């Protein structure tokens, strides 16, 4: 008789009662949790992109707030800070004077004027007069003083680049001591000066005189307007002028006809005379210029 093989596992007694099911309340908790988890996953899948954007926004706000807490507040700039910055700038950088700006603006329009008498055309050492002038129209129209060219049989002008040319006297205005010249040859790049009305001038404004005093130049002198609406009568009584600009920038014989220039580099007048206190002509501290609106009118330019 063969022995039977039996499993090593304990056999349940026949007729034993089945194992008790888990309590109802524990099963209910598990199902509710699984249900909620499923709903959360579904909600996340449906709103994944908006939630990511919203989360990024919150993160950005948090970073900005964190950065702001470590960033110092804006510095308050005081007047003392400004003064120190200006002082440092002045120490390290050279600020050009008003005379430099005025001269640079008008130099290409400046001309040297020579009046030559009969029989002396070829000898400049016997020229009748040397004066100054300024180009007011780029085709070679030049303003100068009438007394510089009066009685000349020939007038020569020299431009800033060295070009020399004969010039014709096209009009005069004796009551204002003005003459208008037309050069026969001009440089290709000739530039006219910028003109500015003298009606709004004030005493104390910076002015610069540019010309050829005693034939030397171009020479630059700087000063201020020292008076307006002045009158002048020449020592010989031949010239009596009115409504003049009085200035204290140095001017001498040869400066006549040159431009009186404001701080912006604009021509506001034509130098016409200096006040002399002795028989020998020389600068005494007072010069006079014809306002440019009168001078430009002599050249046929429209009024300002």
XYZ file of C-alpha atoms in Angstrom:
304
model
C 0.000 0.000 0.000
C 1.597 3.355 -1.157
C 1.823 6.150 1.250
C -0.059 9.215 0.308
C 1.782 12.517 -0.317
C 0.429 15.409 1.621
C 1.137 19.079 1.345
C 3.219 20.589 4.083
C 0.733 23.451 4.398
C -1.737 23.151 7.142
C -5.054 22.113 5.914
C -8.026 24.036 6.945
C -10.425 22.026 8.883
C -13.337 20.963 6.908
C -16.342 23.049 7.509
C -14.304 26.027 9.023
C -15.942 29.442 8.812
C -14.632 31.848 6.097
C -12.331 34.753 7.035
C -14.111 37.907 8.056
C -14.135 40.689 5.384
C -12.457 43.982 6.290
C -14.612 46.342 8.203
C -16.925 48.430 6.041
C -15.569 51.753 7.235
C -11.959 50.816 6.224
C -13.027 49.829 2.699
C -14.971 53.028 2.344
C -11.905 55.153 3.300
C -9.740 53.400 0.722
C -12.267 53.824 -2.056
C -12.787 57.507 -1.212
C -9.029 58.123 -1.243
C -8.643 56.377 -4.601
C -11.585 58.321 -5.956
C -10.103 61.633 -4.836
C -6.714 60.744 -6.265
C -8.311 59.944 -9.612
C -10.217 63.209 -9.605
C -7.043 65.185 -8.760
C -5.116 63.538 -11.575
C -7.918 64.240 -13.985
C -8.127 67.858 -12.868
C -4.337 68.264 -13.259
C -4.386 66.698 -16.726
C -7.179 69.003 -17.814
C -5.521 72.159 -16.395
C -1.854 71.284 -16.676
C -0.727 74.333 -18.741
C -2.617 76.998 -16.754
C -1.337 75.514 -13.536
C 2.246 75.579 -14.813
C 1.874 79.225 -15.881
C 0.340 80.157 -12.549
C 3.093 78.357 -10.694
C 5.751 80.120 -12.749
C 4.150 83.464 -11.999
C 4.162 82.787 -8.295
C 7.800 81.716 -8.497
C 8.741 84.919 -10.376
C 6.981 87.106 -7.831
C 8.772 85.292 -5.054
C 12.172 85.760 -6.737
C 11.549 89.465 -7.359
C 10.491 89.975 -3.764
C 13.569 88.102 -2.576
C 15.864 90.163 -4.840
C 14.274 93.407 -3.709
C 14.905 92.539 -0.094
C 18.661 92.337 -0.840
C 18.853 95.366 -3.233
C 19.695 98.731 -1.623
C 17.275 101.613 -2.203
C 17.987 104.379 -4.782
C 20.743 106.803 -3.811
C 19.609 110.340 -3.072
C 21.725 112.823 -5.108
C 22.427 116.017 -3.227
C 23.552 119.403 -4.485
C 26.973 118.698 -2.997
C 27.231 115.541 -5.157
C 26.404 117.595 -8.257
C 28.954 120.281 -7.353
C 31.669 117.678 -6.859
C 30.865 116.005 -10.198
C 31.040 119.360 -12.004
C 34.338 120.181 -10.292
C 35.829 116.832 -11.340
C 34.680 117.406 -14.941
C 36.238 120.865 -15.040
C 39.489 119.441 -13.711
C 39.717 116.725 -16.363
C 38.143 118.426 -19.397
C 38.898 121.819 -20.912
C 35.696 123.759 -21.594
C 36.096 125.909 -24.743
C 35.627 129.625 -24.201
C 32.855 131.570 -25.993
C 35.561 133.231 -28.127
C 36.719 129.849 -29.466
C 33.195 128.877 -30.472
C 32.555 132.262 -32.076
C 35.785 132.229 -34.058
C 35.390 128.661 -35.275
C 31.888 129.490 -36.513
C 32.887 132.567 -38.515
C 36.488 131.977 -39.590
C 35.635 130.455 -42.989
C 33.544 133.553 -43.820
C 36.183 136.112 -42.848
C 38.054 138.081 -45.541
C 40.952 140.516 -45.570
C 40.194 143.648 -47.563
C 42.860 145.791 -49.207
C 42.166 149.108 -50.892
C 44.779 150.137 -53.488
C 45.237 153.670 -54.839
C 45.976 154.887 -58.360
C 49.311 153.778 -59.696
C 49.984 151.490 -56.719
C 48.128 148.408 -57.836
C 51.147 146.132 -57.733
C 52.715 147.368 -54.504
C 50.871 146.351 -51.351
C 53.260 148.385 -49.186
C 51.636 151.527 -50.537
C 48.086 150.364 -50.234
C 45.602 152.983 -49.095
C 43.984 150.903 -46.370
C 43.644 147.452 -44.917
C 40.407 146.321 -43.367
C 38.221 143.322 -42.771
C 35.032 141.910 -44.226
C 32.636 139.011 -43.858
C 30.879 136.863 -46.470
C 27.103 137.103 -46.069
C 26.094 135.302 -49.301
C 28.072 132.276 -50.465
C 28.414 133.504 -54.034
C 31.024 135.993 -52.808
C 28.958 138.897 -51.473
C 30.945 140.627 -48.732
C 30.088 143.300 -46.180
C 32.754 145.785 -45.076
C 33.077 149.381 -43.901
C 32.797 152.104 -46.512
C 35.729 154.080 -45.142
C 37.998 151.063 -45.825
C 37.388 151.059 -49.599
C 36.296 154.656 -50.253
C 38.364 156.255 -53.020
C 40.156 153.019 -53.963
C 40.835 152.340 -57.616
C 41.129 148.665 -56.898
C 39.916 146.386 -54.098
C 41.472 143.024 -53.302
C 40.083 140.430 -50.933
C 41.715 137.357 -49.437
C 39.651 134.417 -48.204
C 40.357 132.092 -45.299
C 41.914 129.403 -47.535
C 44.353 131.928 -49.067
C 42.443 132.561 -52.298
C 42.844 136.181 -53.483
C 40.529 138.020 -55.834
C 39.627 141.440 -57.099
C 36.317 142.680 -55.812
C 33.854 145.247 -57.118
C 31.982 147.739 -54.950
C 28.360 147.008 -55.831
C 26.592 149.299 -53.349
C 27.271 151.683 -50.483
C 25.359 153.106 -47.548
C 27.286 156.199 -46.416
C 24.938 157.026 -43.513
C 25.882 153.669 -41.948
C 29.489 153.516 -43.230
C 28.787 150.309 -45.149
C 29.929 148.906 -48.476
C 28.947 145.720 -50.284
C 31.594 143.940 -52.357
C 31.328 141.202 -54.964
C 34.405 138.998 -55.328
C 35.228 137.880 -58.866
C 36.789 134.560 -57.865
C 35.727 132.586 -54.837
C 36.740 129.290 -53.217
C 34.652 126.267 -54.175
C 33.596 125.633 -50.574
C 32.960 129.245 -49.566
C 30.537 129.531 -46.662
C 28.441 132.507 -45.638
C 28.274 133.605 -42.020
C 25.105 133.093 -40.008
C 23.413 136.416 -39.235
C 21.352 137.199 -36.151
C 19.205 140.229 -35.397
C 20.637 142.671 -32.870
C 17.204 143.798 -31.683
C 17.172 141.564 -28.619
C 20.743 142.197 -27.453
C 21.463 142.973 -23.811
C 24.328 144.807 -22.157
C 26.810 142.320 -20.745
C 26.434 139.679 -23.476
C 29.657 138.037 -24.657
C 30.890 139.206 -28.053
C 33.941 138.470 -30.175
C 35.632 140.674 -32.764
C 37.475 138.936 -35.602
C 39.489 140.831 -38.183
C 42.867 142.130 -39.353
C 43.954 144.935 -36.999
C 46.969 146.744 -38.494
C 46.835 144.099 -41.227
C 47.686 141.314 -38.756
C 45.425 138.347 -38.630
C 43.035 136.933 -38.529
C 43.029 138.170 -34.939
C 40.475 137.362 -32.261
C 39.431 139.607 -29.381
C 36.757 138.925 -26.783
C 34.612 141.126 -24.538
C 31.039 142.122 -23.813
C 28.419 144.500 -25.104
C 28.859 147.651 -23.042
C 26.048 149.744 -24.511
C 23.270 149.927 -27.105
C 21.851 152.625 -29.391
C 25.043 154.679 -29.176
C 26.097 157.598 -31.387
C 29.556 158.179 -32.816
C 31.196 161.101 -34.591
C 34.644 160.736 -36.106
C 37.344 163.191 -35.008
C 37.408 164.773 -38.469
C 33.657 165.202 -38.392
C 33.160 163.276 -41.636
C 31.262 160.404 -40.081
C 28.353 160.647 -37.710
C 26.626 157.370 -36.971
C 23.754 156.433 -34.698
C 22.009 153.344 -33.273
C 25.348 151.580 -32.799
C 26.342 148.611 -30.651
C 29.021 149.588 -28.142
C 31.467 146.851 -27.112
C 34.703 146.543 -25.151
C 36.485 143.805 -27.154
C 39.759 145.185 -28.523
C 39.524 146.663 -32.016
C 42.113 148.714 -33.882
C 42.633 150.224 -37.355
C 42.170 147.289 -39.727
C 39.384 145.765 -37.625
C 36.836 147.934 -39.445
C 34.447 145.946 -41.600
C 34.953 142.784 -39.591
C 32.156 140.886 -37.859
C 30.970 141.350 -34.297
C 29.971 137.822 -33.257
C 27.808 136.611 -30.377
C 28.518 133.583 -28.178
C 26.606 131.311 -30.575
C 28.880 132.241 -33.497
C 26.307 134.482 -35.230
C 27.175 137.854 -36.742
C 25.238 140.613 -34.976
C 27.100 143.644 -36.309
C 29.858 145.102 -38.525
C 32.710 146.844 -36.707
C 32.831 150.464 -37.846
C 34.794 152.629 -35.397
C 36.763 152.887 -32.178
C 36.756 155.716 -29.676
C 40.142 157.442 -29.593
C 41.390 159.792 -26.925
C 44.587 160.933 -28.596
C 45.881 161.933 -31.984
C 47.300 158.445 -32.522
C 44.532 156.016 -33.328
C 44.403 153.037 -31.001
C 41.975 151.083 -28.879
C 40.795 152.958 -25.803
C 38.378 150.338 -24.528
C 35.309 151.302 -26.553
C 34.361 150.146 -30.056
C 31.239 150.491 -32.163
C 29.452 148.246 -34.642
C 26.546 148.750 -37.037
C 23.666 146.341 -36.211
C 23.532 143.540 -38.752
C 19.939 144.195 -39.844
C 21.039 147.626 -41.106
C 24.166 146.174 -42.692
C 22.303 143.299 -44.358
C 19.753 145.749 -45.724
C 22.591 147.483 -47.568
C 23.233 144.184 -49.351
C 19.571 143.774 -50.286
C 18.874 140.981 -47.831
C 15.351 140.811 -46.424
C 14.855 142.410 -42.998
C 14.995 140.226 -39.892
